[in-house]
Each structure stands twice: as C-alpha cells, then as structure tokens.
PDB file of N, CA and C in Angstrom:
ATOM      1  N   MET A   1    -128.884  44.478  60.346  1.00 58.00           N
ATOM      2  CA  MET A   1    -128.580  43.164  60.079  1.00 58.00           C
ATOM      3  C   MET A   1    -129.494  42.390  60.790  1.00 58.00           C
ATOM      4  N   ALA A   2    -130.174  41.411  60.389  1.00 70.00           N
ATOM      5  CA  ALA A   2    -130.911  40.310  60.806  1.00 70.00           C
ATOM      6  C   ALA A   2    -130.178  39.651  62.129  1.00 70.00           C
ATOM      7  N   THR A   3    -131.165  39.188  63.071  1.00 78.00           N
ATOM      8  CA  THR A   3    -130.724  38.575  64.242  1.00 78.00           C
ATOM      9  C   THR A   3    -130.786  37.211  63.852  1.00 78.00           C
ATOM     10  N   LYS A   4    -129.610  36.470  64.370  1.00 77.00           N
ATOM     11  CA  LYS A   4    -129.255  35.319  64.184  1.00 77.00           C
ATOM     12  C   LYS A   4    -129.792  34.440  65.374  1.00 77.00           C
ATOM     13  N   ASN A   5    -130.750  33.889  65.022  1.00 81.00           N
ATOM     14  CA  ASN A   5    -131.414  32.945  66.569  1.00 81.00           C
ATOM     15  C   ASN A   5    -131.173  31.316  66.352  1.00 81.00           C
ATOM     16  N   ASN A   6    -130.732  30.873  65.062  1.00 81.00           N
ATOM     17  CA  ASN A   6    -130.490  29.687  65.023  1.00 81.00           C
ATOM     18  C   ASN A   6    -128.989  29.547  65.227  1.00 81.00           C
ATOM     19  N   ILE A   7    -128.694  28.634  66.142  1.00 81.00           N
ATOM     20  CA  ILE A   7    -127.361  28.307  66.822  1.00 81.00           C
ATOM     21  C   ILE A   7    -127.394  26.895  66.528  1.00 81.00           C
ATOM     22  N   ARG A   8    -126.543  26.298  65.381  1.00 83.00           N
ATOM     23  CA  ARG A   8    -126.463  24.685  65.444  1.00 83.00           C
ATOM     24  C   ARG A   8    -124.906  24.476  65.373  1.00 83.00           C
ATOM     25  N   SER A   9    -124.570  23.025  65.637  1.00 86.00           N
ATOM     26  CA  SER A   9    -123.251  22.635  65.712  1.00 86.00           C
ATOM     27  C   SER A   9    -123.299  21.500  64.519  1.00 86.00           C
ATOM     28  N   ILE A  10    -122.267  21.879  63.819  1.00 87.00           N
ATOM     29  CA  ILE A  10    -122.039  20.658  62.570  1.00 87.00           C
ATOM     30  C   ILE A  10    -120.525  20.404  62.416  1.00 87.00           C
ATOM     31  N   ARG A  11    -120.377  19.076  61.974  1.00 91.00           N
ATOM     32  CA  ARG A  11    -119.016  18.741  61.749  1.00 91.00           C
ATOM     33  C   ARG A  11    -118.795  18.594  60.188  1.00 91.00           C
ATOM     34  N   PHE A  12    -117.758  18.993  59.805  1.00 88.00           N
ATOM     35  CA  PHE A  12    -117.288  18.795  58.304  1.00 88.00           C
ATOM     36  C   PHE A  12    -116.057  18.832  57.976  1.00 88.00           C
ATOM     37  N   SER A  13    -115.648  18.488  56.897  1.00 94.00           N
ATOM     38  CA  SER A  13    -114.454  17.968  56.713  1.00 94.00           C
ATOM     39  C   SER A  13    -113.399  19.282  56.424  1.00 94.00           C
ATOM     40  N   ASP A  14    -111.976  18.838  56.358  1.00 94.00           N
ATOM     41  CA  ASP A  14    -111.074  20.019  56.434  1.00 94.00           C
ATOM     42  C   ASP A  14    -111.177  20.556  55.065  1.00 94.00           C
ATOM     43  N   GLU A  15    -111.331  19.893  54.074  1.00 95.00           N
ATOM     44  CA  GLU A  15    -111.734  20.202  52.543  1.00 95.00           C
ATOM     45  C   GLU A  15    -112.748  21.402  52.452  1.00 95.00           C
ATOM     46  N   LEU A  16    -114.072  20.816  53.367  1.00 93.00           N
ATOM     47  CA  LEU A  16    -115.185  22.027  53.316  1.00 93.00           C
ATOM     48  C   LEU A  16    -114.476  23.070  53.982  1.00 93.00           C
ATOM     49  N   ALA A  17    -113.787  23.144  55.135  1.00 93.00           N
ATOM     50  CA  ALA A  17    -113.259  24.174  56.059  1.00 93.00           C
ATOM     51  C   ALA A  17    -112.608  25.106  55.035  1.00 93.00           C
ATOM     52  N   GLN A  18    -111.729  24.619  54.539  1.00 94.00           N
ATOM     53  CA  GLN A  18    -110.964  25.475  53.188  1.00 94.00           C
ATOM     54  C   GLN A  18    -111.850  26.212  52.436  1.00 94.00           C
ATOM     55  N   MET A  19    -112.760  25.492  51.918  1.00 93.00           N
ATOM     56  CA  MET A  19    -113.496  26.041  51.165  1.00 93.00           C
ATOM     57  C   MET A  19    -114.446  27.294  51.838  1.00 93.00           C
ATOM     58  N   ILE A  20    -114.845  27.111  52.917  1.00 94.00           N
ATOM     59  CA  ILE A  20    -115.376  28.294  53.612  1.00 94.00           C
ATOM     60  C   ILE A  20    -114.562  29.380  53.656  1.00 94.00           C
ATOM     61  N   ASP A  21    -113.113  29.142  54.322  1.00 95.00           N
ATOM     62  CA  ASP A  21    -112.306  29.960  54.598  1.00 95.00           C
ATOM     63  C   ASP A  21    -112.117  30.914  53.313  1.00 95.00           C
ATOM     64  N   LEU A  22    -112.125  30.344  52.135  1.00 95.00           N
ATOM     65  CA  LEU A  22    -111.854  30.982  50.757  1.00 95.00           C
ATOM     66  C   LEU A  22    -112.928  32.221  50.344  1.00 95.00           C
ATOM     67  N   GLN A  23    -114.123  31.946  51.116  1.00 94.00           N
ATOM     68  CA  GLN A  23    -115.116  33.071  50.887  1.00 94.00           C
ATOM     69  C   GLN A  23    -114.793  34.318  51.522  1.00 94.00           C
ATOM     70  N   PRO A  24    -115.589  35.391  50.958  1.00 94.00           N
ATOM     71  CA  PRO A  24    -115.291  36.775  51.526  1.00 94.00           C
ATOM     72  C   PRO A  24    -115.903  36.902  52.508  1.00 94.00           C
ATOM     73  N   GLY A  25    -115.369  37.780  53.537  1.00 95.00           N
ATOM     74  CA  GLY A  25    -115.886  37.984  54.861  1.00 95.00           C
ATOM     75  C   GLY A  25    -115.048  37.678  55.975  1.00 95.00           C
ATOM     76  N   ARG A  26    -115.252  38.610  56.926  1.00 95.00           N
ATOM     77  CA  ARG A  26    -114.378  38.677  58.221  1.00 95.00           C
ATOM     78  C   ARG A  26    -114.423  37.477  59.291  1.00 95.00           C
ATOM     79  N   THR A  27    -115.483  37.024  59.250  1.00 94.00           N
ATOM     80  CA  THR A  27    -115.697  35.749  60.363  1.00 94.00           C
ATOM     81  C   THR A  27    -115.987  34.657  59.493  1.00 94.00           C
ATOM     82  N   PHE A  28    -116.037  33.508  60.343  1.00 93.00           N
ATOM     83  CA  PHE A  28    -116.303  32.177  60.117  1.00 93.00           C
ATOM     84  C   PHE A  28    -117.887  32.118  59.494  1.00 93.00           C
ATOM     85  N   THR A  29    -118.668  32.825  60.487  1.00 91.00           N
ATOM     86  CA  THR A  29    -120.247  32.724  60.115  1.00 91.00           C
ATOM     87  C   THR A  29    -120.277  33.925  58.689  1.00 91.00           C
ATOM     88  N   GLU A  30    -119.642  34.867  58.381  1.00 93.00           N
ATOM     89  CA  GLU A  30    -119.704  35.571  57.349  1.00 93.00           C
ATOM     90  C   GLU A  30    -119.434  34.692  56.050  1.00 93.00           C
ATOM     91  N   LYS A  31    -118.399  34.153  56.222  1.00 95.00           N
ATOM     92  CA  LYS A  31    -117.950  33.160  55.214  1.00 95.00           C
ATOM     93  C   LYS A  31    -118.823  32.121  54.851  1.00 95.00           C
ATOM     94  N   PHE A  32    -119.310  31.715  55.899  1.00 94.00           N
ATOM     95  CA  PHE A  32    -120.360  30.426  55.590  1.00 94.00           C
ATOM     96  C   PHE A  32    -121.890  30.738  54.916  1.00 94.00           C
ATOM     97  N   GLU A  33    -121.883  32.006  55.641  1.00 93.00           N
ATOM     98  CA  GLU A  33    -123.191  32.836  54.793  1.00 93.00           C
ATOM     99  C   GLU A  33    -123.085  32.861  53.492  1.00 93.00           C
ATOM    100  N   ALA A  34    -121.814  33.690  53.127  1.00 94.00           N
ATOM    101  CA  ALA A  34    -121.663  34.106  51.654  1.00 94.00           C
ATOM    102  C   ALA A  34    -121.422  32.677  51.000  1.00 94.00           C
ATOM    103  N   LEU A  35    -121.203  31.573  51.433  1.00 94.00           N
ATOM    104  CA  LEU A  35    -121.005  30.648  50.475  1.00 94.00           C
ATOM    105  C   LEU A  35    -122.314  29.853  50.337  1.00 94.00           C
ATOM    106  N   ILE A  36    -123.339  29.775  51.272  1.00 93.00           N
ATOM    107  CA  ILE A  36    -124.551  29.262  51.329  1.00 93.00           C
ATOM    108  C   ILE A  36    -125.370  30.272  50.288  1.00 93.00           C
ATOM    109  N   THR A  37    -125.193  31.629  50.343  1.00 93.00           N
ATOM    110  CA  THR A  37    -126.046  32.457  49.453  1.00 93.00           C
ATOM    111  C   THR A  37    -125.241  32.421  48.161  1.00 93.00           C
ATOM    112  N   LYS A  38    -124.568  32.334  47.901  1.00 91.00           N
ATOM    113  CA  LYS A  38    -123.635  32.106  46.465  1.00 91.00           C
ATOM    114  C   LYS A  38    -124.423  31.016  45.913  1.00 91.00           C
ATOM    115  N   CYS A  39    -124.362  29.686  46.615  1.00 91.00           N
ATOM    116  CA  CYS A  39    -124.938  28.445  46.071  1.00 91.00           C
ATOM    117  C   CYS A  39    -126.075  28.729  45.837  1.00 91.00           C
ATOM    118  N   CYS A  40    -126.826  29.219  46.714  1.00 93.00           N
ATOM    119  CA  CYS A  40    -128.430  29.224  46.533  1.00 93.00           C
ATOM    120  C   CYS A  40    -128.750  30.138  45.567  1.00 93.00           C
ATOM    121  N   TRP A  41    -128.228  31.494  45.060  1.00 92.00           N
ATOM    122  CA  TRP A  41    -128.770  32.533  44.201  1.00 92.00           C
ATOM    123  C   TRP A  41    -127.708  32.015  42.865  1.00 92.00           C
ATOM    124  N   GLU A  42    -126.606  31.868  42.906  1.00 92.00           N
ATOM    125  CA  GLU A  42    -126.012  31.844  41.657  1.00 92.00           C
ATOM    126  C   GLU A  42    -125.884  30.382  41.054  1.00 92.00           C
ATOM    127  N   LEU A  43    -126.088  29.197  41.810  1.00 92.00           N
ATOM    128  CA  LEU A  43    -125.885  28.036  40.997  1.00 92.00           C
ATOM    129  C   LEU A  43    -126.932  27.611  40.361  1.00 92.00           C
ATOM    130  N   PRO A  44    -128.266  28.173  40.300  1.00 93.00           N
ATOM    131  CA  PRO A  44    -129.259  27.887  39.351  1.00 93.00           C
ATOM    132  C   PRO A  44    -128.921  28.502  37.946  1.00 93.00           C
ATOM    133  N   GLY A  45    -128.679  29.510  38.162  1.00 94.00           N
ATOM    134  CA  GLY A  45    -128.366  30.313  36.718  1.00 94.00           C
ATOM    135  C   GLY A  45    -127.091  29.651  36.227  1.00 94.00           C
ATOM    136  N   LYS A  46    -126.106  29.266  37.058  1.00 94.00           N
ATOM    137  CA  LYS A  46    -125.108  28.461  36.179  1.00 94.00           C
ATOM    138  C   LYS A  46    -125.096  27.230  35.728  1.00 94.00           C
ATOM    139  N   GLU A  47    -126.097  26.652  36.380  1.00 95.00           N
ATOM    140  CA  GLU A  47    -126.522  25.170  36.115  1.00 95.00           C
ATOM    141  C   GLU A  47    -127.259  25.131  34.543  1.00 95.00           C
ATOM    142  N   LYS A  48    -128.289  26.469  34.786  1.00 96.00           N
ATOM    143  CA  LYS A  48    -128.764  27.017  33.112  1.00 96.00           C
ATOM    144  C   LYS A  48    -127.829  27.221  32.001  1.00 96.00           C
ATOM    145  N   GLU A  49    -127.052  28.152  32.386  1.00 97.00           N
ATOM    146  CA  GLU A  49    -126.016  28.259  31.422  1.00 97.00           C
ATOM    147  C   GLU A  49    -125.199  27.342  30.992  1.00 97.00           C
ATOM    148  N   LEU A  50    -124.916  26.341  31.820  1.00 98.00           N
ATOM    149  CA  LEU A  50    -124.287  25.063  31.621  1.00 98.00           C
ATOM    150  C   LEU A  50    -124.890  24.122  30.605  1.00 98.00           C
ATOM    151  N   GLU A  51    -126.357  24.183  31.067  1.00 98.00           N
ATOM    152  CA  GLU A  51    -127.043  23.120  30.098  1.00 98.00           C
ATOM    153  C   GLU A  51    -127.136  24.161  28.655  1.00 98.00           C
ATOM    154  N   GLU A  52    -127.272  25.113  28.392  1.00 98.00           N
ATOM    155  CA  GLU A  52    -127.220  25.956  27.389  1.00 98.00           C
ATOM    156  C   GLU A  52    -125.908  25.742  26.774  1.00 98.00           C
ATOM    157  N   ILE A  53    -124.861  25.673  27.231  1.00 98.00           N
ATOM    158  CA  ILE A  53    -123.363  25.352  26.499  1.00 98.00           C
ATOM    159  C   ILE A  53    -123.447  24.190  26.061  1.00 98.00           C
ATOM    160  N   ASN A  54    -123.935  22.939  27.065  1.00 98.00           N
ATOM    161  CA  ASN A  54    -123.857  21.673  26.484  1.00 98.00           C
ATOM    162  C   ASN A  54    -124.514  21.412  25.424  1.00 98.00           C
ATOM    163  N   LYS A  55    -125.944  21.966  25.084  1.00 98.00           N
ATOM    164  CA  LYS A  55    -126.551  21.894  24.025  1.00 98.00           C
ATOM    165  C   LYS A  55    -126.171  22.634  22.550  1.00 98.00           C
ATOM    166  N   GLN A  56    -125.020  23.537  22.887  1.00 98.00           N
ATOM    167  CA  GLN A  56    -124.380  24.399  21.871  1.00 98.00           C
ATOM    168  C   GLN A  56    -123.317  23.532  21.168  1.00 98.00           C
ATOM    169  N   ILE A  57    -122.567  22.881  22.276  1.00 98.00           N
ATOM    170  CA  ILE A  57    -121.534  21.787  22.054  1.00 98.00           C
ATOM    171  C   ILE A  57    -122.147  20.481  21.555  1.00 98.00           C
ATOM    172  N   ALA A  58    -123.340  20.034  21.652  1.00 98.00           N
ATOM    173  CA  ALA A  58    -124.131  19.101  20.937  1.00 98.00           C
ATOM    174  C   ALA A  58    -124.350  19.537  19.936  1.00 98.00           C
ATOM    175  N   ALA A  59    -124.975  20.616  19.439  1.00 98.00           N
ATOM    176  CA  ALA A  59    -125.108  21.299  17.921  1.00 98.00           C
ATOM    177  C   ALA A  59    -123.640  21.188  17.063  1.00 98.00           C
ATOM    178  N   LYS A  60    -122.745  21.826  17.765  1.00 98.00           N
ATOM    179  CA  LYS A  60    -121.288  21.680  17.098  1.00 98.00           C
ATOM    180  C   LYS A  60    -120.851  20.489  16.556  1.00 98.00           C
ATOM    181  N   ARG A  61    -121.045  19.607  17.660  1.00 98.00           N
ATOM    182  CA  ARG A  61    -120.745  18.190  17.435  1.00 98.00           C
ATOM    183  C   ARG A  61    -121.408  17.531  16.357  1.00 98.00           C
ATOM    184  N   GLN A  62    -122.572  17.870  16.052  1.00 98.00           N
ATOM    185  CA  GLN A  62    -123.363  17.257  15.064  1.00 98.00           C
ATOM    186  C   GLN A  62    -123.193  17.870  13.579  1.00 98.00           C
ATOM    187  N   GLU A  63    -122.959  19.307  13.743  1.00 98.00           N
ATOM    188  CA  GLU A  63    -122.356  19.946  12.705  1.00 98.00           C
ATOM    189  C   GLU A  63    -121.072  19.704  12.279  1.00 98.00           C
ATOM    190  N   LEU A  64    -120.099  19.172  13.034  1.00 98.00           N
ATOM    191  CA  LEU A  64    -118.759  18.733  12.854  1.00 98.00           C
ATOM    192  C   LEU A  64    -118.863  17.152  12.226  1.00 98.00           C
ATOM    193  N   ASN A  65    -119.742  16.312  12.612  1.00 98.00           N
ATOM    194  CA  ASN A  65    -120.281  15.063  12.176  1.00 98.00           C
ATOM    195  C   ASN A  65    -120.621  15.178  10.770  1.00 98.00           C
ATOM    196  N   GLU A  66    -121.567  15.916  10.360  1.00 98.00           N
ATOM    197  CA  GLU A  66    -122.229  16.044   8.970  1.00 98.00           C
ATOM    198  C   GLU A  66    -120.905  16.826   7.993  1.00 98.00           C
ATOM    199  N   LEU A  67    -119.990  17.691   8.775  1.00 98.00           N
ATOM    200  CA  LEU A  67    -118.709  18.114   7.823  1.00 98.00           C
ATOM    201  C   LEU A  67    -117.894  17.168   7.590  1.00 98.00           C
ATOM    202  N   TRP A  68    -117.608  16.265   8.564  1.00 98.00           N
ATOM    203  CA  TRP A  68    -116.662  15.342   8.414  1.00 98.00           C
ATOM    204  C   TRP A  68    -116.990  14.106   7.159  1.00 98.00           C
ATOM    205  N   LYS A  69    -118.532  13.722   7.233  1.00 97.00           N
ATOM    206  CA  LYS A  69    -118.914  12.884   6.498  1.00 97.00           C
ATOM    207  C   LYS A  69    -118.838  13.256   4.986  1.00 97.00           C
ATOM    208  N   SER A  70    -119.220  15.010   4.753  1.00 97.00           N
ATOM    209  CA  SER A  70    -118.981  15.709   3.515  1.00 97.00           C
ATOM    210  C   SER A  70    -117.655  15.626   2.709  1.00 97.00           C
ATOM    211  N   CYS A  71    -116.511  15.845   4.297  1.00 97.00           N
ATOM    212  CA  CYS A  71    -115.294  15.746   3.956  1.00 97.00           C
ATOM    213  C   CYS A  71    -115.018  14.194   3.344  1.00 97.00           C
ATOM    214  N   GLN A  72    -115.259  13.417   3.877  1.00 97.00           N
ATOM    215  CA  GLN A  72    -115.251  11.789   3.568  1.00 97.00           C
ATOM    216  C   GLN A  72    -115.451  11.518   1.943  1.00 97.00           C
ATOM    217  N   GLU A  73    -116.925  12.275   1.645  1.00 97.00           N
ATOM    218  CA  GLU A  73    -117.632  11.902   0.497  1.00 97.00           C
ATOM    219  C   GLU A  73    -116.845  12.671  -0.962  1.00 97.00           C
ATOM    220  N   TRP A  74    -115.981  13.961  -0.539  1.00 97.00           N
ATOM    221  CA  TRP A  74    -115.417  14.632  -1.325  1.00 97.00           C
ATOM    222  C   TRP A  74    -113.834  13.641  -1.374  1.00 97.00           C
ATOM    223  N   ARG A  75    -113.380  13.294  -0.357  1.00 97.00           N
ATOM    224  CA  ARG A  75    -112.371  12.392  -0.531  1.00 97.00           C
ATOM    225  C   ARG A  75    -112.365  11.376  -1.635  1.00 97.00           C
ATOM    226  N   GLY A  76    -113.687  10.746  -1.079  1.00 96.00           N
ATOM    227  CA  GLY A  76    -113.693   9.489  -2.266  1.00 96.00           C
ATOM    228  C   GLY A  76    -114.251   9.898  -3.700  1.00 96.00           C
ATOM    229  N   THR A  77    -114.536  10.845  -4.005  1.00 97.00           N
ATOM    230  CA  THR A  77    -114.702  11.685  -5.385  1.00 97.00           C
ATOM    231  C   THR A  77    -113.586  11.735  -5.780  1.00 97.00           C
ATOM    232  N   LEU A  78    -112.655  12.601  -4.908  1.00 97.00           N
ATOM    233  CA  LEU A  78    -111.304  12.935  -5.738  1.00 97.00           C
ATOM    234  C   LEU A  78    -110.228  11.719  -5.746  1.00 97.00           C
ATOM    235  N   GLN A  79    -110.339  10.774  -5.130  1.00 97.00           N
ATOM    236  CA  GLN A  79    -109.776   9.624  -5.150  1.00 97.00           C
ATOM    237  C   GLN A  79    -110.141   8.904  -6.748  1.00 97.00           C
ATOM    238  N   ALA A  80    -111.531   8.797  -6.920  1.00 97.00           N
ATOM    239  CA  ALA A  80    -112.182   8.475  -8.162  1.00 97.00           C
ATOM    240  C   ALA A  80    -111.578   9.265  -9.410  1.00 97.00           C
ATOM    241  N   ILE A  81    -111.683  10.429  -9.200  1.00 97.00           N
ATOM    242  CA  ILE A  81    -111.123  11.448 -10.223  1.00 97.00           C
ATOM    243  C   ILE A  81    -109.919  11.454 -10.729  1.00 97.00           C
ATOM    244  N   ASN A  82    -108.960  11.069  -9.619  1.00 97.00           N
ATOM    245  CA  ASN A  82    -107.812  11.078  -9.566  1.00 97.00           C
ATOM    246  C   ASN A  82    -107.096   9.788 -10.469  1.00 97.00           C
ATOM    247  N   SER A  83    -107.939   8.409  -9.831  1.00 97.00           N
ATOM    248  CA  SER A  83    -107.645   7.086 -10.857  1.00 97.00           C
ATOM    249  C   SER A  83    -107.868   7.228 -12.004  1.00 97.00           C
ATOM    250  N   ARG A  84    -109.109   7.976 -12.591  1.00 97.00           N
ATOM    251  CA  ARG A  84    -109.469   8.195 -13.873  1.00 97.00           C
ATOM    252  C   ARG A  84    -108.608   8.993 -14.539  1.00 97.00           C
ATOM    253  N   ILE A  85    -107.969  10.052 -14.084  1.00 97.00           N
ATOM    254  CA  ILE A  85    -107.010  10.783 -14.599  1.00 97.00           C
ATOM    255  C   ILE A  85    -105.736   9.842 -14.800  1.00 97.00           C
ATOM    256  N   ILE A  86    -105.339   8.706 -13.920  1.00 97.00           N
ATOM    257  CA  ILE A  86    -104.319   8.309 -14.122  1.00 97.00           C
ATOM    258  C   ILE A  86    -104.355   7.409 -15.287  1.00 97.00           C
ATOM    259  N   ALA A  87    -105.500   6.811 -15.342  1.00 96.00           N
ATOM    260  CA  ALA A  87    -106.133   6.018 -16.415  1.00 96.00           C
ATOM    261  C   ALA A  87    -106.106   6.418 -17.769  1.00 96.00           C
ATOM    262  N   LEU A  88    -106.450   7.486 -17.849  1.00 96.00           N
ATOM    263  CA  LEU A  88    -106.382   8.358 -19.236  1.00 96.00           C
ATOM    264  C   LEU A  88    -105.128   8.862 -19.621  1.00 96.00           C
ATOM    265  N   GLU A  89    -104.145   9.002 -18.591  1.00 96.00           N
ATOM    266  CA  GLU A  89    -102.934   9.355 -19.118  1.00 96.00           C
ATOM    267  C   GLU A  89    -102.175   8.113 -19.563  1.00 96.00           C
ATOM    268  N   ASN A  90    -102.645   7.165 -18.749  1.00 94.00           N
ATOM    269  CA  ASN A  90    -101.849   6.050 -19.259  1.00 94.00           C
ATOM    270  C   ASN A  90    -102.296   5.518 -20.780  1.00 94.00           C
ATOM    271  N   VAL A  91    -103.725   5.549 -21.037  1.00 94.00           N
ATOM    272  CA  VAL A  91    -104.297   5.399 -22.630  1.00 94.00           C
ATOM    273  C   VAL A  91    -103.585   6.363 -23.253  1.00 94.00           C
ATOM    274  N   LEU A  92    -103.578   7.572 -22.936  1.00 94.00           N
ATOM    275  CA  LEU A  92    -102.988   8.674 -23.917  1.00 94.00           C
ATOM    276  C   LEU A  92    -101.357   8.507 -23.841  1.00 94.00           C
ATOM    277  N   GLN A  93    -101.003   7.835 -23.239  1.00 92.00           N
ATOM    278  CA  GLN A  93     -99.266   7.503 -23.106  1.00 92.00           C
ATOM    279  C   GLN A  93     -99.238   6.098 -24.122  1.00 92.00           C
ATOM    280  N   GLN A  94     -99.974   5.275 -24.194  1.00 91.00           N
ATOM    281  CA  GLN A  94    -100.004   4.370 -25.090  1.00 91.00           C
ATOM    282  C   GLN A  94    -100.459   4.698 -26.502  1.00 91.00           C
ATOM    283  N   GLU A  95    -101.229   5.724 -26.707  1.00 89.00           N
ATOM    284  CA  GLU A  95    -101.814   6.128 -28.044  1.00 89.00           C
ATOM    285  C   GLU A  95    -100.559   6.859 -28.599  1.00 89.00           C
ATOM    286  N   THR A  96     -99.835   7.710 -27.845  1.00 89.00           N
ATOM    287  CA  THR A  96     -98.944   8.454 -28.258  1.00 89.00           C
ATOM    288  C   THR A  96     -97.512   7.457 -28.586  1.00 89.00           C
ATOM    289  N   GLU A  97     -97.534   6.309 -27.717  1.00 86.00           N
ATOM    290  CA  GLU A  97     -96.134   5.567 -28.219  1.00 86.00           C
ATOM    291  C   GLU A  97     -96.861   4.863 -29.351  1.00 86.00           C
ATOM    292  N   GLY A  98     -97.826   4.425 -29.470  1.00 79.00           N
ATOM    293  CA  GLY A  98     -98.244   3.546 -30.926  1.00 79.00           C
ATOM    294  C   GLY A  98     -98.355   4.258 -31.981  1.00 79.00           C
ATOM    295  N   ARG A  99     -98.353   5.870 -31.968  1.00 78.00           N
ATOM    296  CA  ARG A  99     -98.298   6.720 -33.334  1.00 78.00           C
ATOM    297  C   ARG A  99     -96.778   6.768 -33.476  1.00 78.00           C
ATOM    298  N   ASN A 100     -95.966   6.831 -32.727  1.00 69.00           N
ATOM    299  CA  ASN A 100     -94.432   6.697 -32.888  1.00 69.00           C
ATOM    300  C   ASN A 100     -93.947   5.765 -33.306  1.00 69.00           C
ATOM    301  N   LEU A 101     -94.394   4.712 -33.286  1.00 63.00           N
ATOM    302  CA  LEU A 101     -93.863   3.522 -34.088  1.00 63.00           C
ATOM    303  C   LEU A 101     -93.833   3.518 -35.644  1.00 63.00           C
TER     304      LEU A 101
END
C-alpha cells in the first residue's frame, strides 16, 4: 500500500459525509479514497455515455416528430376522403330517390 504523506483538514456538509459513508471501505479514509477514485475514473466514461444517450434521444425525437407530421398528413387525407364519400353517398341517395318517383 502506498504511503500517505498528505495530511489535510477539510470541512464538509453532513450530506457529503453521508455520501462518503455509503462508499465501500472500512475506514473513513478508504471510503473517501473510493469516492474520489470512482469519480475520477468512472465519471468521464459515464459523461460520454450520457452524451451518446442524449444524441440517441434527440434522434428518436426527430423521428417521432417526422412520424407525427406524417400521421397528421394522413389524417387530413382520410378526412378529405371521408368528406368525399359522404358527398358521393348523398348524390347517390338523391339519384336513387329521383328514379323512384
């Protein structure tokens, strides 16, 4: 084990003390070192992973927006077709009634 020549006195909040206490280790120093090591080694990778996930989310949002626009266009088309069908039914009904007279 490496010698520990650095002696420092620091003040920190109760919240930080609880976070340190949750780390693996037997002593406060081991727990503190575990937290610092974890942050220095794992955090950059997690930040990069988060950035990639955010890019994927943005791409999926764009895809969803395009699908939404397409859905709205189809909805308008179906409404127009439905209106024409109703108009055609009305014309057919009028023709049928005219022939029955």
